[in-house]
């Protein structure tokens, strides 16, 4: 049996610890980091039977932390759903391609069972629209057929689904949502928009039972570990999802650590009373902030803006829409804040962010709390005055920086126009204002690829190669911190992980090169090994 001690040497170690940023060696003892420093000094105190791990000149950093995502949704997509992603992520170029893929799945699916397509993007296919009810009826009228948008904020359904939901010509639109209708007849055309209208069909655990959950979990875990991520997040945990995670067998290590964000509306019943969740408190799954929403998505022009969209899709709602009425948002924020919870709130548009900041300020006036770390999620078009206000209120932000690559050209040409598009995910502005920030992929909206995400923050290049907002570029070190130590801090985990420091978990990513030396082409670096809790959990075949 090998010694629990291990020495990592012969490489560059970027610790993300400002007091000791670069060292040449690290000693671990079991799951924890024992010492950090120079190789000669660490060797002198090493146990004789310690394992030696030669980094072979490569670079070791803290393992990546997912600041916002929907683990294990990518695994569900791999195993159970029809991938309809367009370029640059996939190859679904038009609606006909999508329909063929759905029909193929329907032919292999027992009658009456659901056929679900995912990652479809109306702004990227040739027709520039969602599939219609009639088109999905051609796929099948013997299966419920549901196609959800890449953003997760709308979808298209066939007649079977609409009939199951009881949606007809007379059905009113719910608050924060709407049903698409034929302009001539008023009949539902299959489009279902907004979380309130989609209901459970918007949840990442839709159609996922226990039998499917754990295979999806394992597939997603393996993908994350291959990208150097050892601490993932489920940022919209329904009661059903929480119960899935809670089914982990006692004493079992699932192979990855997860932070779960229960839906804010579940409180207080989730935490107290006769229906309270009996959470098992295993050391791998942690209940974290509570999650709220203010608005929708840019791709659908439902993100809530203070100024109209550059080229509005819908002249009747040129500013987008709010998902949560202002009074209800104030009530939810006040409730959760008073209960002592941290709040993460989806705010894509600046008007949505205004509502959240107003609610937080009101809650702080009623119930002052130091170091609450309430966080704006996405914050795509934060204004300078909002940054100053966030700094004053102690509010953090997690930027959806992957939008620069995947949708940056459409922000520039259609959604926001050149001026506002240059400020999406304004990380450099956040630095200037002293607002601590992270960056995320929001998997499965975009795939979990930390090094590519860091490149987006550093170089801000769109899929076409356009630089979108030179002045909002940040350094490689700042971007690395936003995916490691700052991501740990944002969820009160900075004493446990996020930097290579004595006492913390031995979670590392070994990279093929030093990202500080590849700022113009971070894609030249890759993850060659991932260490979690002192154990190697991924190793590139050629490494």
Short mmCIF file of C-alpha atoms in Angstrom, two decimals:
data_model
loop_
_atom_site.label_atom_id
_atom_site.label_comp_id
_atom_site.label_asym_id
_atom_site.label_seq_id
_atom_site.Cartn_x
_atom_site.Cartn_y
_atom_site.Cartn_z
CA UNK A 1 0.00 0.00 0.00
CA UNK A 2 1.47 3.35 -1.03
CA UNK A 3 2.14 6.20 1.36
CA UNK A 4 -0.62 8.81 1.62
CA UNK A 5 2.08 11.42 1.03
CA UNK A 6 2.91 12.54 -2.51
CA UNK A 7 5.40 15.07 -3.89
CA UNK A 8 4.52 16.88 -7.14
CA UNK A 9 7.69 18.33 -8.68
CA UNK A 10 9.49 19.32 -11.89
CA UNK A 11 6.82 21.69 -13.11
CA UNK A 12 5.36 25.13 -12.70
CA UNK A 13 2.69 25.40 -10.01
CA UNK A 14 0.31 28.35 -10.33
CA UNK A 15 -1.27 28.37 -6.88
CA UNK A 16 -3.88 31.18 -7.26
CA UNK A 17 -2.72 32.21 -3.78
CA UNK A 18 -1.66 35.86 -3.90
CA UNK A 19 0.80 35.34 -1.04
CA UNK A 20 2.72 32.63 -2.89
CA UNK A 21 1.61 32.73 -6.55
CA UNK A 22 4.19 30.43 -8.22
CA UNK A 23 6.09 27.51 -6.67
CA UNK A 24 7.93 24.46 -7.97
CA UNK A 25 6.56 21.70 -5.74
CA UNK A 26 3.60 20.56 -3.65
CA UNK A 27 3.25 17.84 -1.02
CA UNK A 28 -0.11 16.20 -0.36
CA UNK A 29 -1.11 13.93 2.49
CA UNK A 30 -4.19 11.90 1.64
CA UNK A 31 -6.97 14.24 0.51
CA UNK A 32 -5.25 17.41 1.68
CA UNK A 33 -2.38 19.65 0.68
CA UNK A 34 0.38 19.41 3.30
CA UNK A 35 2.95 21.91 2.04
CA UNK A 36 3.67 24.25 -0.87
CA UNK A 37 7.04 25.68 -1.83
CA UNK A 38 10.36 24.88 -3.44
CA UNK A 39 11.30 21.29 -4.17
CA UNK A 40 14.49 21.08 -2.10
CA UNK A 41 12.83 22.33 1.07
CA UNK A 42 9.81 20.05 0.65
CA UNK A 43 11.97 16.99 -0.05
CA UNK A 44 13.87 17.54 3.20
CA UNK A 45 10.64 17.02 5.20
CA UNK A 46 9.20 14.25 3.04
CA UNK A 47 8.51 10.77 4.40
CA UNK A 48 10.87 8.14 2.95
CA UNK A 49 8.04 6.17 1.34
CA UNK A 50 6.27 9.16 -0.22
CA UNK A 51 5.09 8.83 -3.80
CA UNK A 52 6.83 11.10 -6.31
CA UNK A 53 4.84 12.57 -9.20
CA UNK A 54 6.98 14.06 -11.97
CA UNK A 55 5.08 16.87 -13.69
CA UNK A 56 7.54 16.62 -16.62
CA UNK A 57 7.76 20.38 -17.04
CA UNK A 58 4.01 20.88 -17.25
CA UNK A 59 1.90 23.37 -15.31
CA UNK A 60 -0.28 22.50 -12.34
CA UNK A 61 -3.12 24.73 -11.17
CA UNK A 62 -6.02 24.30 -8.74
CA UNK A 63 -8.76 22.17 -10.28
CA UNK A 64 -11.45 24.25 -11.92
CA UNK A 65 -14.64 25.12 -10.07
CA UNK A 66 -17.89 25.50 -11.99
CA UNK A 67 -19.44 28.79 -10.77
CA UNK A 68 -22.75 28.22 -12.54
CA UNK A 69 -24.05 25.20 -14.43
CA UNK A 70 -26.63 22.45 -14.42
CA UNK A 71 -24.76 19.24 -13.67
CA UNK A 72 -25.61 16.50 -14.67
CA UNK A 73 -27.69 17.81 -17.60
CA UNK A 74 -24.86 17.28 -20.15
CA UNK A 75 -24.92 13.59 -19.25
CA UNK A 76 -28.68 13.41 -19.83
CA UNK A 77 -28.13 14.94 -23.28
CA UNK A 78 -25.44 12.39 -24.13
CA UNK A 79 -27.62 9.43 -23.18
CA UNK A 80 -31.29 10.30 -23.49
CA UNK A 81 -31.96 13.34 -25.70
CA UNK A 82 -31.63 14.36 -29.34
CA UNK A 83 -28.79 16.84 -29.90
CA UNK A 84 -29.93 19.66 -32.21
CA UNK A 85 -27.06 22.10 -31.61
CA UNK A 86 -26.09 24.33 -34.55
CA UNK A 87 -22.56 25.61 -35.31
CA UNK A 88 -20.20 26.46 -33.73
CA UNK A 89 -21.13 23.73 -31.26
CA UNK A 90 -22.92 21.23 -33.50
CA UNK A 91 -24.00 20.68 -37.10
CA UNK A 92 -27.80 21.17 -37.14
CA UNK A 93 -28.07 23.83 -39.83
CA UNK A 94 -31.81 23.94 -40.43
CA UNK A 95 -35.20 22.78 -39.21
CA UNK A 96 -35.34 19.89 -41.68
CA UNK A 97 -32.19 18.41 -40.18
CA UNK A 98 -33.72 18.74 -36.73
CA UNK A 99 -36.96 17.07 -37.84
CA UNK A 100 -35.08 14.15 -39.40
CA UNK A 101 -33.15 13.54 -36.20
CA UNK A 102 -36.32 13.69 -34.12
CA UNK A 103 -38.16 11.35 -36.51
CA UNK A 104 -35.29 8.86 -36.30
CA UNK A 105 -35.53 8.87 -32.51
CA UNK A 106 -39.33 8.58 -32.64
CA UNK A 107 -39.06 5.52 -34.87
CA UNK A 108 -36.90 3.84 -32.20
CA UNK A 109 -39.10 4.94 -29.26
CA UNK A 110 -42.17 3.04 -28.04
CA UNK A 111 -45.45 4.79 -28.84
CA UNK A 112 -46.60 7.15 -26.14
CA UNK A 113 -43.10 7.84 -24.80
CA UNK A 114 -41.52 11.28 -25.11
CA UNK A 115 -39.11 12.39 -27.80
CA UNK A 116 -37.06 15.36 -26.59
CA UNK A 117 -34.71 17.48 -28.67
CA UNK A 118 -32.28 19.90 -27.02
CA UNK A 119 -29.86 22.74 -27.81
CA UNK A 120 -31.90 24.00 -30.77
CA UNK A 121 -31.19 27.67 -31.54
CA UNK A 122 -33.62 29.61 -33.70
CA UNK A 123 -31.07 32.39 -34.24
CA UNK A 124 -28.55 30.02 -35.81
CA UNK A 125 -30.61 27.84 -38.20
CA UNK A 126 -31.44 28.85 -41.77
CA UNK A 127 -35.12 29.55 -41.06
CA UNK A 128 -34.39 31.79 -38.03
CA UNK A 129 -37.36 30.38 -36.09
CA UNK A 130 -38.46 27.51 -33.87
CA UNK A 131 -40.18 24.44 -35.36
CA UNK A 132 -43.96 24.70 -35.50
CA UNK A 133 -46.62 22.46 -34.04
CA UNK A 134 -47.49 21.23 -37.54
CA UNK A 135 -43.86 20.36 -38.33
CA UNK A 136 -43.49 18.43 -35.09
CA UNK A 137 -46.79 16.65 -35.78
CA UNK A 138 -45.12 15.34 -38.95
CA UNK A 139 -42.38 13.89 -36.75
CA UNK A 140 -45.01 11.97 -34.80
CA UNK A 141 -48.55 12.17 -33.51
CA UNK A 142 -48.01 8.99 -31.52
CA UNK A 143 -45.37 10.50 -29.23
CA UNK A 144 -45.17 13.71 -27.21
CA UNK A 145 -42.47 15.67 -29.06
CA UNK A 146 -40.73 18.54 -27.26
CA UNK A 147 -37.84 20.66 -28.57
CA UNK A 148 -36.23 22.92 -26.00
CA UNK A 149 -34.15 25.94 -26.96
CA UNK A 150 -30.42 26.03 -26.21
CA UNK A 151 -31.05 28.75 -23.63
CA UNK A 152 -33.59 26.59 -21.80
CA UNK A 153 -36.08 29.46 -21.89
CA UNK A 154 -38.52 28.33 -24.57
CA UNK A 155 -39.46 25.34 -26.65
CA UNK A 156 -41.74 23.97 -29.33
CA UNK A 157 -44.28 21.19 -28.86
CA UNK A 158 -46.40 18.98 -31.06
CA UNK A 159 -50.17 18.60 -30.70
CA UNK A 160 -49.81 15.64 -28.36
CA UNK A 161 -47.94 17.79 -25.83
CA UNK A 162 -50.33 20.74 -26.17
CA UNK A 163 -53.29 18.43 -25.62
CA UNK A 164 -51.62 16.92 -22.55
CA UNK A 165 -51.12 20.43 -21.16
CA UNK A 166 -54.65 21.50 -22.04
CA UNK A 167 -53.36 24.45 -24.07
CA UNK A 168 -55.89 25.71 -26.61
CA UNK A 169 -57.01 28.92 -28.28
CA UNK A 170 -58.71 30.14 -25.10
CA UNK A 171 -55.77 29.42 -22.77
CA UNK A 172 -54.45 32.67 -21.27
CA UNK A 173 -50.72 33.40 -21.12
CA UNK A 174 -49.32 32.91 -17.61
CA UNK A 175 -47.42 35.69 -15.85
CA UNK A 176 -43.83 35.64 -17.08
CA UNK A 177 -44.62 33.37 -20.04
CA UNK A 178 -46.61 33.05 -23.24
CA UNK A 179 -47.95 30.57 -25.76
CA UNK A 180 -47.24 31.22 -29.41
CA UNK A 181 -50.35 31.58 -31.59
CA UNK A 182 -51.17 31.50 -35.28
CA UNK A 183 -51.67 35.08 -36.41
CA UNK A 184 -54.77 34.21 -38.46
CA UNK A 185 -56.57 31.65 -36.31
CA UNK A 186 -55.26 32.35 -32.82
CA UNK A 187 -54.66 28.63 -32.33
CA UNK A 188 -51.49 27.58 -30.46
CA UNK A 189 -48.62 27.16 -32.93
CA UNK A 190 -46.49 25.02 -30.60
CA UNK A 191 -44.21 27.72 -29.19
CA UNK A 192 -44.09 27.77 -25.38
CA UNK A 193 -42.04 30.61 -23.91
CA UNK A 194 -40.92 31.33 -20.37
CA UNK A 195 -40.43 29.10 -17.35
CA UNK A 196 -43.95 29.68 -16.06
CA UNK A 197 -45.45 28.46 -19.35
CA UNK A 198 -43.09 25.52 -19.82
CA UNK A 199 -43.49 24.30 -16.24
CA UNK A 200 -41.68 21.03 -15.53
CA UNK A 201 -40.67 20.79 -19.21
CA UNK A 202 -38.11 23.52 -18.48
CA UNK A 203 -36.45 21.56 -15.67
CA UNK A 204 -33.21 19.77 -16.47
CA UNK A 205 -34.56 16.70 -14.67
CA UNK A 206 -37.60 16.50 -16.96
CA UNK A 207 -38.21 12.83 -17.89
CA UNK A 208 -35.33 11.77 -15.61
CA UNK A 209 -36.14 9.03 -13.13
CA UNK A 210 -33.70 7.36 -10.71
CA UNK A 211 -32.83 4.72 -13.28
CA UNK A 212 -31.67 7.41 -15.70
CA UNK A 213 -30.21 9.82 -13.15
CA UNK A 214 -27.10 7.92 -12.11
CA UNK A 215 -25.96 6.90 -15.64
CA UNK A 216 -26.41 10.56 -16.67
CA UNK A 217 -24.52 11.63 -13.56
CA UNK A 218 -21.61 9.32 -14.34
CA UNK A 219 -21.39 10.43 -17.97
CA UNK A 220 -21.37 14.09 -16.94
CA UNK A 221 -18.83 13.47 -14.17
CA UNK A 222 -16.41 11.88 -16.62
CA UNK A 223 -16.75 14.82 -19.00
CA UNK A 224 -16.12 17.37 -16.24
CA UNK A 225 -13.10 15.50 -14.88
CA UNK A 226 -11.60 15.36 -18.37
CA UNK A 227 -11.77 19.18 -18.38
CA UNK A 228 -10.14 19.56 -14.97
CA UNK A 229 -13.36 20.33 -13.05
CA UNK A 230 -13.73 18.66 -9.64
CA UNK A 231 -16.41 20.90 -8.07
CA UNK A 232 -19.56 21.23 -10.16
CA UNK A 233 -22.89 22.93 -9.65
CA UNK A 234 -26.56 22.23 -10.15
CA UNK A 235 -27.98 25.75 -10.26
CA UNK A 236 -31.70 24.97 -10.42
CA UNK A 237 -32.35 22.11 -8.01
CA UNK A 238 -35.98 21.04 -7.98
CA UNK A 239 -37.20 18.91 -5.11
CA UNK A 240 -37.06 15.91 -7.45
CA UNK A 241 -33.44 16.70 -8.37
CA UNK A 242 -32.47 17.06 -4.73
CA UNK A 243 -34.01 13.68 -3.98
CA UNK A 244 -32.00 12.12 -6.81
CA UNK A 245 -28.75 13.44 -5.32
CA UNK A 246 -29.92 12.43 -1.86
CA UNK A 247 -30.16 8.81 -3.04
CA UNK A 248 -26.37 8.40 -3.04
CA UNK A 249 -25.58 5.33 -0.99
CA UNK A 250 -24.13 6.08 2.44
CA UNK A 251 -20.34 6.01 2.36
CA UNK A 252 -20.15 6.04 -1.46
CA UNK A 253 -17.85 8.52 -3.21
CA UNK A 254 -19.57 9.73 -6.42
CA UNK A 255 -16.24 10.80 -7.94
CA UNK A 256 -16.94 14.54 -8.05
CA UNK A 257 -18.13 17.19 -5.58
CA UNK A 258 -21.35 19.11 -6.26
CA UNK A 259 -22.93 22.32 -4.99
CA UNK A 260 -26.73 22.26 -5.22
CA UNK A 261 -28.82 25.45 -5.48
CA UNK A 262 -32.42 24.74 -4.47
CA UNK A 263 -35.13 26.83 -6.13
CA UNK A 264 -35.85 29.79 -3.87
CA UNK A 265 -39.61 29.35 -4.07
CA UNK A 266 -39.25 25.99 -2.29
CA UNK A 267 -38.43 27.80 0.95
CA UNK A 268 -39.32 27.72 3.79
CA UNK A 269 -41.00 24.34 3.31
CA UNK A 270 -37.80 22.74 2.00
CA UNK A 271 -35.90 23.52 5.21
CA UNK A 272 -38.53 23.26 7.92
CA UNK A 273 -41.93 21.84 8.71
CA UNK A 274 -43.50 18.46 8.04
CA UNK A 275 -42.47 18.43 4.35
CA UNK A 276 -38.84 19.41 4.98
CA UNK A 277 -36.23 17.58 2.93
CA UNK A 278 -34.30 15.09 5.06
CA UNK A 279 -30.90 15.97 3.62
CA UNK A 280 -28.22 13.38 4.40
CA UNK A 281 -25.29 15.83 4.58
CA UNK A 282 -22.72 13.67 2.83
CA UNK A 283 -19.37 15.40 2.32
CA UNK A 284 -19.55 15.39 -1.47
CA UNK A 285 -22.92 17.12 -2.08
CA UNK A 286 -23.50 20.49 -0.44
CA UNK A 287 -26.64 22.63 -0.33
CA UNK A 288 -25.68 26.16 -1.32
CA UNK A 289 -27.37 29.43 -2.31
CA UNK A 290 -31.04 29.60 -3.22
CA UNK A 291 -31.82 30.40 -6.85
CA UNK A 292 -34.15 33.05 -8.25
CA UNK A 293 -34.95 34.48 -11.71
CA UNK A 294 -35.72 37.97 -12.97
CA UNK A 295 -35.83 37.54 -16.75
CA UNK A 296 -35.20 35.38 -19.79
CA UNK A 297 -32.58 34.94 -22.54
CA UNK A 298 -30.97 37.16 -25.17
CA UNK A 299 -31.40 34.61 -27.95
CA UNK A 300 -35.18 34.90 -27.49
CA UNK A 301 -35.07 38.62 -26.66
CA UNK A 302 -36.70 37.90 -23.32
CA UNK A 303 -33.77 39.23 -21.27
CA UNK A 304 -35.16 42.40 -19.67
CA UNK A 305 -33.40 45.57 -20.90
CA UNK A 306 -33.61 49.23 -19.99
CA UNK A 307 -33.22 50.17 -23.68
CA UNK A 308 -34.86 48.37 -26.64
CA UNK A 309 -33.21 45.53 -28.50
CA UNK A 310 -31.15 46.64 -31.48
CA UNK A 311 -33.37 44.74 -33.92
CA UNK A 312 -36.47 43.63 -31.98
CA UNK A 313 -38.07 40.30 -32.90
CA UNK A 314 -41.36 41.37 -31.33
CA UNK A 315 -42.33 45.05 -31.68
CA UNK A 316 -44.86 44.59 -28.86
CA UNK A 317 -42.08 43.80 -26.35
CA UNK A 318 -38.90 45.54 -27.55
CA UNK A 319 -37.39 45.58 -24.04
CA UNK A 320 -37.81 41.86 -23.34
CA UNK A 321 -39.80 40.66 -20.36
CA UNK A 322 -39.63 40.11 -16.64
CA UNK A 323 -40.17 36.56 -15.39
CA UNK A 324 -40.91 37.64 -11.82
CA UNK A 325 -43.06 40.61 -10.97
CA UNK A 326 -41.24 43.24 -8.96
CA UNK A 327 -43.30 42.80 -5.79
CA UNK A 328 -42.87 39.02 -5.86
CA UNK A 329 -39.12 39.39 -6.39
CA UNK A 330 -38.90 41.71 -3.37
CA UNK A 331 -40.84 39.18 -1.30
CA UNK A 332 -38.62 36.26 -2.34
CA UNK A 333 -35.37 38.17 -1.76
CA UNK A 334 -36.55 39.44 1.62
CA UNK A 335 -37.63 35.95 2.70
CA UNK A 336 -34.41 34.21 1.68
CA UNK A 337 -32.18 36.99 2.98
CA UNK A 338 -33.94 36.98 6.34
CA UNK A 339 -33.60 33.18 6.54
CA UNK A 340 -29.84 33.60 6.18
CA UNK A 341 -29.48 32.12 2.70
CA UNK A 342 -27.17 33.38 0.02
CA UNK A 343 -29.06 34.28 -3.18
CA UNK A 344 -27.96 33.59 -6.75
CA UNK A 345 -30.32 35.29 -9.19
CA UNK A 346 -30.50 34.93 -12.96
CA UNK A 347 -30.32 38.46 -14.41
CA UNK A 348 -29.41 38.63 -18.09
CA UNK A 349 -30.66 42.15 -18.85
CA UNK A 350 -29.74 45.33 -17.01
CA UNK A 351 -33.37 46.11 -16.19
CA UNK A 352 -33.67 42.68 -14.58
CA UNK A 353 -30.54 43.49 -12.58
CA UNK A 354 -32.02 46.83 -11.48
CA UNK A 355 -34.97 44.96 -9.99
CA UNK A 356 -32.70 42.55 -8.14
CA UNK A 357 -30.44 45.28 -6.75
CA UNK A 358 -33.48 47.23 -5.59
CA UNK A 359 -34.75 44.11 -3.82
CA UNK A 360 -31.38 43.39 -2.20
CA UNK A 361 -31.00 46.97 -1.01
CA UNK A 362 -34.48 46.88 0.52
CA UNK A 363 -33.71 43.56 2.23
CA UNK A 364 -30.44 44.91 3.62
CA UNK A 365 -32.19 47.97 5.00
CA UNK A 366 -34.71 45.75 6.81
CA UNK A 367 -32.24 43.02 7.87
CA UNK A 368 -28.59 44.15 7.73
CA UNK A 369 -26.17 41.28 7.02
CA UNK A 370 -22.44 41.44 6.53
CA UNK A 371 -20.75 39.31 3.86
CA UNK A 372 -23.95 37.94 2.34
CA UNK A 373 -22.34 37.46 -1.11
CA UNK A 374 -25.62 37.64 -3.02
CA UNK A 375 -24.74 37.13 -6.67
CA UNK A 376 -25.98 38.29 -10.06
CA UNK A 377 -25.89 35.34 -12.45
CA UNK A 378 -24.97 36.20 -16.06
CA UNK A 379 -24.98 40.02 -15.72
CA UNK A 380 -24.45 40.28 -19.45
CA UNK A 381 -24.95 44.00 -19.88
CA UNK A 382 -24.18 45.48 -16.48
CA UNK A 383 -23.87 49.26 -16.60
CA UNK A 384 -21.17 51.31 -14.85
CA UNK A 385 -23.68 52.68 -12.32
CA UNK A 386 -24.79 49.14 -11.52
CA UNK A 387 -21.18 48.07 -10.91
CA UNK A 388 -20.71 50.93 -8.45
CA UNK A 389 -23.93 50.01 -6.69
CA UNK A 390 -22.98 46.32 -6.51
CA UNK A 391 -19.65 47.24 -4.93
CA UNK A 392 -21.48 49.32 -2.32
CA UNK A 393 -24.02 46.56 -1.59
CA UNK A 394 -21.48 43.73 -1.50
CA UNK A 395 -23.02 41.96 -4.51
CA UNK A 396 -20.93 39.63 -6.67
CA UNK A 397 -21.44 38.56 -10.29
CA UNK A 398 -20.83 35.46 -12.40
CA UNK A 399 -20.47 36.35 -16.07
CA UNK A 400 -21.67 34.10 -18.91
CA UNK A 401 -18.46 34.81 -20.81
CA UNK A 402 -18.99 31.95 -23.29
CA UNK A 403 -21.66 34.13 -24.93
CA UNK A 404 -18.82 36.12 -26.51
CA UNK A 405 -17.85 33.14 -28.65
CA UNK A 406 -21.17 31.41 -29.21
CA UNK A 407 -23.51 34.40 -29.66
CA UNK A 408 -21.20 37.42 -29.79
CA UNK A 409 -21.75 38.08 -33.48
CA UNK A 410 -25.52 38.03 -33.00
CA UNK A 411 -25.21 40.37 -30.02
CA UNK A 412 -23.29 42.73 -32.29
CA UNK A 413 -25.58 42.49 -35.32
CA UNK A 414 -29.04 41.80 -33.87
CA UNK A 415 -29.55 41.63 -30.11
CA UNK A 416 -27.68 44.65 -28.74
CA UNK A 417 -25.86 46.43 -31.54
CA UNK A 418 -22.14 47.28 -31.66
CA UNK A 419 -21.94 49.57 -28.62
CA UNK A 420 -23.76 47.46 -26.04
CA UNK A 421 -22.36 44.22 -27.46
CA UNK A 422 -18.84 45.48 -26.73
CA UNK A 423 -19.76 45.44 -23.04
CA UNK A 424 -21.27 41.98 -22.65
CA UNK A 425 -19.74 40.18 -19.67
CA UNK A 426 -17.79 43.33 -18.69
CA UNK A 427 -15.17 41.69 -16.48
CA UNK A 428 -12.59 44.48 -16.76
CA UNK A 429 -15.21 46.96 -15.54
CA UNK A 430 -15.97 44.68 -12.60
CA UNK A 431 -12.26 44.67 -11.71
CA UNK A 432 -12.11 48.47 -11.84
CA UNK A 433 -15.07 48.75 -9.49
CA UNK A 434 -13.77 46.11 -7.08
CA UNK A 435 -16.67 43.73 -7.77
CA UNK A 436 -15.46 40.17 -7.36
CA UNK A 437 -16.54 38.03 -10.31
CA UNK A 438 -16.44 34.57 -11.81
CA UNK A 439 -16.97 33.21 -15.34
CA UNK A 440 -19.10 30.26 -16.38
CA UNK A 441 -20.33 28.07 -19.25
CA UNK A 442 -23.85 27.45 -17.89
CA UNK A 443 -23.68 23.84 -19.06
CA UNK A 444 -25.43 22.49 -20.91
CA UNK A 445 -26.23 25.81 -22.61
CA UNK A 446 -22.57 25.75 -23.66
CA UNK A 447 -20.22 22.83 -22.95
CA UNK A 448 -17.99 22.85 -19.88
CA UNK A 449 -14.63 23.85 -21.35
CA UNK A 450 -12.74 25.96 -18.80
CA UNK A 451 -9.68 26.73 -20.91
CA UNK A 452 -11.83 27.88 -23.82
CA UNK A 453 -13.92 29.94 -21.43
CA UNK A 454 -10.77 31.60 -20.09
CA UNK A 455 -9.77 32.36 -23.68
CA UNK A 456 -13.15 34.04 -24.18
CA UNK A 457 -12.51 36.30 -21.18
CA UNK A 458 -8.93 37.09 -22.17
CA UNK A 459 -9.29 37.59 -25.93
CA UNK A 460 -13.06 38.21 -26.36
CA UNK A 461 -13.18 36.73 -29.86
CA UNK A 462 -16.48 35.74 -31.43
CA UNK A 463 -17.01 32.64 -33.57
CA UNK A 464 -16.29 34.75 -36.67
CA UNK A 465 -13.03 36.06 -35.19
CA UNK A 466 -14.29 39.54 -34.32
CA UNK A 467 -12.90 41.09 -31.12
CA UNK A 468 -15.89 42.17 -29.06
CA UNK A 469 -14.95 44.92 -26.62
CA UNK A 470 -11.17 45.19 -26.42
CA UNK A 471 -11.45 47.33 -23.29
CA UNK A 472 -13.20 44.52 -21.37
CA UNK A 473 -10.38 42.00 -21.83
CA UNK A 474 -8.79 40.70 -18.63
CA UNK A 475 -5.46 39.02 -17.88
CA UNK A 476 -4.96 35.27 -17.96
CA UNK A 477 -4.32 35.28 -14.22
CA UNK A 478 -7.57 37.14 -13.52
CA UNK A 479 -9.48 34.68 -15.70
CA UNK A 480 -7.85 31.69 -13.99
CA UNK A 481 -8.78 33.10 -10.58
CA UNK A 482 -12.35 33.62 -11.79
CA UNK A 483 -12.58 29.86 -12.40
CA UNK A 484 -10.73 28.74 -9.26
CA UNK A 485 -10.25 30.74 -6.05
CA UNK A 486 -12.84 33.43 -6.85
CA UNK A 487 -15.32 30.72 -7.78
CA UNK A 488 -14.67 29.10 -4.40
CA UNK A 489 -15.09 32.43 -2.61
CA UNK A 490 -18.36 33.16 -4.38
CA UNK A 491 -19.99 30.19 -2.64
CA UNK A 492 -18.15 30.36 0.72
CA UNK A 493 -15.75 27.53 -0.19
CA UNK A 494 -12.49 29.50 -0.18
CA UNK A 495 -11.18 27.79 2.98
CA UNK A 496 -11.70 24.36 1.42
CA UNK A 497 -10.67 24.66 -2.24
CA UNK A 498 -9.80 27.03 -5.08
CA UNK A 499 -6.07 27.55 -4.49
CA UNK A 500 -3.05 25.33 -3.93
CA UNK A 501 -2.54 26.17 -0.27
CA UNK A 502 -1.69 24.05 2.77
CA UNK A 503 -4.76 22.54 4.39
CA UNK A 504 -7.03 22.67 1.36
CA UNK A 505 -8.29 19.75 -0.69
CA UNK A 506 -5.71 18.27 -3.05
CA UNK A 507 -7.69 19.07 -6.21
CA UNK A 508 -5.44 19.89 -9.18
CA UNK A 509 -5.51 20.21 -12.96
CA UNK A 510 -2.26 19.50 -14.82
CA UNK A 511 -2.03 21.41 -18.09
CA UNK A 512 0.07 20.67 -21.16
CA UNK A 513 1.48 24.21 -21.08
CA UNK A 514 1.61 27.34 -19.00
CA UNK A 515 -1.46 29.47 -19.79
CA UNK A 516 0.43 32.60 -18.73
CA UNK A 517 2.68 31.99 -21.74
CA UNK A 518 -0.17 31.32 -24.20
CA UNK A 519 -2.47 34.32 -23.72
CA UNK A 520 -3.13 34.70 -27.46
CA UNK A 521 -4.02 31.04 -27.96
CA UNK A 522 -5.12 29.37 -24.75
CA UNK A 523 -6.64 26.56 -26.80
CA UNK A 524 -3.05 25.40 -27.28
CA UNK A 525 -3.18 24.22 -23.66
CA UNK A 526 -5.10 21.13 -22.62
CA UNK A 527 -5.85 19.25 -19.42
CA UNK A 528 -3.60 16.19 -19.31
CA UNK A 529 -4.42 15.06 -15.77
CA UNK A 530 -6.98 15.79 -13.06
CA UNK A 531 -6.37 15.03 -9.38
CA UNK A 532 -9.30 15.02 -6.97
CA UNK A 533 -8.85 14.62 -3.23
CA UNK A 534 -5.31 13.40 -3.79
CA UNK A 535 -6.23 10.74 -6.37
CA UNK A 536 -5.72 10.84 -10.14
CA UNK A 537 -9.21 10.68 -11.69
CA UNK A 538 -8.39 11.54 -15.29
CA UNK A 539 -5.28 11.16 -17.40
CA UNK A 540 -4.98 11.97 -21.07
CA UNK A 541 -4.09 8.84 -23.03
CA UNK A 542 -1.00 10.39 -24.60
CA UNK A 543 0.29 11.98 -21.39
#
